[in-house]
DNA sequence: ATAATTGGTATCGAGTCGATACTTTAATGC
DNA sequence: GCATTAAAGTATCGACTCGATACCAATTAT
């Protein structure tokens, strides 16, 4: 029997994932760029990006190289763990990201009313989280919703990460993290 | 402000659309194959496939060529309109399709209860249909749910297509059609 | 210390993908 | 009827994707 829901979902997915051939970039490159715009500083590495995109390290390495060649992303080595590569959006990258043209995902969501979105969002979240957990992939949630997140730490910085033992700025807390585990 | 729903949707889309690297095929090839398994005979052409996948004719032409080279699909010219190319799954193609391994879209949907799916399906349908209409793309619905569909035609065949002026078998009626317009 | 693990890169080959240009066949306009 | 326009496909190109394999360097386990 033909599963219409599955086919519909797959088609929608293709339309969304295949979107982004403007400005001389490819869909994955846009997604990488967008990820770097919403990930906190611990998560802006090739490895985390690979986990987010569901690709191999090798593939991501090339995508990052291309973005660097285009002057949109910068790689810098980490002083503490010298295996790590930190990725940063350049000014050009950030600028490009800000004037992103129409986006298929957003266009689709725009067709839903606020009420419908309020029903849709948790369903999608549940579906995605269940899948990721079943496959042993990282969920990538908001830092502030993590069980290692310590709100209003006493010292300097407003918050604190109990896992990495590191102070968290306001931007970090509002961003996505590879290490996130739901509270 | 970061739109978490949009990012979540995009990630899910990538995971689904990027799935299908088994059996020496690529994701698009699987999707093309699957489409040919659910499309009625009027819709099994390169053009309709391009519309379904949201790609250009040129790209699809190559994908089809690859599938033909692999012996999974056959092209035959149409006698009436000699511009048309009819695509047919070969035995090998059909067999491969039947023992398809785990599918990300299905795996995700499996995480929902029947009740959740019953809420999710119409939302997704609404979202997708709205987007397609806004962009002037074909919706691709069930033949039997088309406004040109005439149930229980008097003569030989069970049903009839008022648009193409052609009798419809039971399989056609239960399949997806490029020409479909909701009743 | 030595092994195992982790984070990344290099290279390869098949394939994707849009863009452009082109061919053949059908429909449309006088 | 015949010229024009439109439609369906294909050919070719160039940049890029993508997994696979192999590899290196730094870190962590034993």
Coordinates of N, CA and C (backbone and C1' of nucleotides) in Angstrom, one line a residue, chain B residues 26 28-29 55-56 59 62 66 69-70 80-83, chain C residues 13-22 24-27:
Chain B
X26 N 21.7 6.9 -5.3 CA 21.8 8.2 -4.6 C 20.4 8.6 -4.2
X28 N 18.4 11.1 -4.8 CA 17.4 11.4 -5.9 C 17.0 10.2 -6.7
X29 N 17.9 9.3 -6.9 CA 17.6 8.1 -7.6 C 16.5 7.3 -6.9
X55 N 13.0 19.9 -9.8 CA 14.3 20.1 -10.5 C 14.0 20.5 -12.0
X56 N 15.1 20.9 -12.6 CA 15.0 21.2 -14.0 C 15.0 19.9 -14.9
X59 N 18.4 18.2 -15.4 CA 18.9 17.4 -14.3 C 18.2 16.1 -14.2
X62 N 19.4 13.5 -16.8 CA 20.6 12.8 -16.4 C 20.3 11.7 -15.4
X66 N 20.9 7.7 -15.8 CA 21.7 6.9 -14.9 C 20.9 5.6 -14.5
X69 N 20.8 3.2 -17.3 CA 22.1 2.5 -17.4 C 22.2 1.4 -16.3
X70 N 21.6 1.6 -15.2 CA 21.6 0.7 -14.1 C 20.6 -0.4 -14.3
X80 N 1.4 8.5 -29.7 CA 0.5 9.6 -30.0 C 1.3 10.9 -30.0
X81 N 1.9 11.2 -28.9 CA 2.7 12.5 -28.9 C 4.2 12.0 -28.9
X82 N 4.8 12.2 -30.0 CA 6.2 11.6 -30.1 C 7.2 12.5 -29.5
X83 N 6.8 13.5 -28.7 CA 7.8 14.3 -27.9 C 8.0 13.6 -26.6
Chain C
dG13 P 39.9 8.0 -9.5 O5' 38.4 7.8 -9.2 C5' 37.9 6.7 -8.5 C4' 36.4 6.7 -8.5 C3' 35.8 7.0 -9.9 O3' 34.6 6.3 -10.0 C1' 35.1 8.6 -8.4
dA14 P 34.0 6.0 -11.5 O5' 32.5 6.3 -11.2 C5' 31.9 5.6 -10.1 C4' 30.7 6.5 -9.6 C3' 29.8 6.9 -10.7 O3' 28.5 6.6 -10.4 C1' 30.4 8.8 -9.4
dG15 P 27.2 6.7 -11.3 O5' 26.5 8.0 -10.8 C5' 26.4 8.1 -9.4 C4' 26.0 9.5 -9.0 C3' 25.0 10.2 -10.0 O3' 23.8 10.5 -9.2 C1' 26.8 11.6 -9.5
dT16 P 22.6 11.3 -9.8 O5' 22.8 12.8 -9.2 C5' 23.0 12.9 -7.8 C4' 23.1 14.4 -7.5 C3' 21.9 15.2 -8.0 O3' 21.5 16.1 -6.9 C1' 24.0 16.2 -8.7
dC17 P 20.1 16.7 -6.9 O5' 20.3 18.0 -7.8 C5' 21.1 19.1 -7.3 C4' 21.4 20.1 -8.4 C3' 20.3 20.4 -9.4 O3' 19.7 21.6 -9.0 C1' 22.6 20.3 -10.3
dG18 P 18.4 22.1 -9.8 O5' 19.0 23.3 -10.6 C5' 19.8 24.3 -9.8 C4' 20.6 25.2 -10.7 C3' 19.8 25.9 -11.8 O3' 20.3 27.2 -11.9 C1' 21.5 24.6 -12.8
dA19 P 19.6 28.3 -12.9 O5' 20.6 28.3 -14.1 C5' 22.0 28.4 -13.9 C4' 22.7 28.5 -15.2 C3' 21.9 29.2 -16.3 O3' 22.7 30.1 -17.0 C1' 22.5 27.0 -17.0
dT20 P 22.0 31.1 -18.1 O5' 22.4 30.4 -19.5 C5' 23.8 30.0 -19.7 C4' 23.8 29.1 -20.9 C3' 22.9 29.6 -22.1 O3' 23.8 29.9 -23.2 C1' 22.8 27.3 -21.8
dA21 P 23.1 30.5 -24.6 O5' 23.2 29.2 -25.5 C5' 24.3 28.4 -25.4 C4' 24.0 27.1 -26.2 C3' 23.1 27.4 -27.5 O3' 23.7 26.7 -28.6 C1' 22.1 25.7 -26.2
dC22 P 23.1 27.0 -30.1 O5' 22.3 25.6 -30.3 C5' 22.9 24.4 -30.2 C4' 21.9 23.3 -30.2 C3' 20.9 23.3 -31.3 O3' 21.2 22.3 -32.3 C1' 19.9 22.7 -29.2
dT24 P 16.6 17.0 -35.4 O5' 15.2 16.6 -34.8 C5' 15.1 15.6 -33.8 C4' 13.7 15.6 -33.2 C3' 12.6 15.6 -34.2 O3' 11.7 14.5 -33.9 C1' 12.2 17.3 -32.6
dT25 P 10.6 14.0 -34.9 O5' 9.3 14.6 -34.2 C5' 9.0 14.2 -32.9 C4' 8.0 15.2 -32.3 C3' 6.7 15.3 -33.2 O3' 5.6 14.8 -32.4 C1' 7.4 17.4 -32.4
dA26 P 4.1 14.6 -32.9 O5' 3.4 15.9 -32.4 C5' 3.2 16.0 -31.0 C4' 2.7 17.4 -30.6 C3' 1.4 17.8 -31.1 O3' 0.5 18.1 -30.0 C1' 2.9 19.5 -31.5
dA27 P -1.0 18.4 -30.1 O5' -0.9 20.0 -30.1 C5' -0.8 20.7 -28.9 C4' -0.7 22.2 -29.1 C3' -2.0 22.9 -29.6 O3' -2.1 24.1 -28.9 C1' -0.2 23.4 -31.1

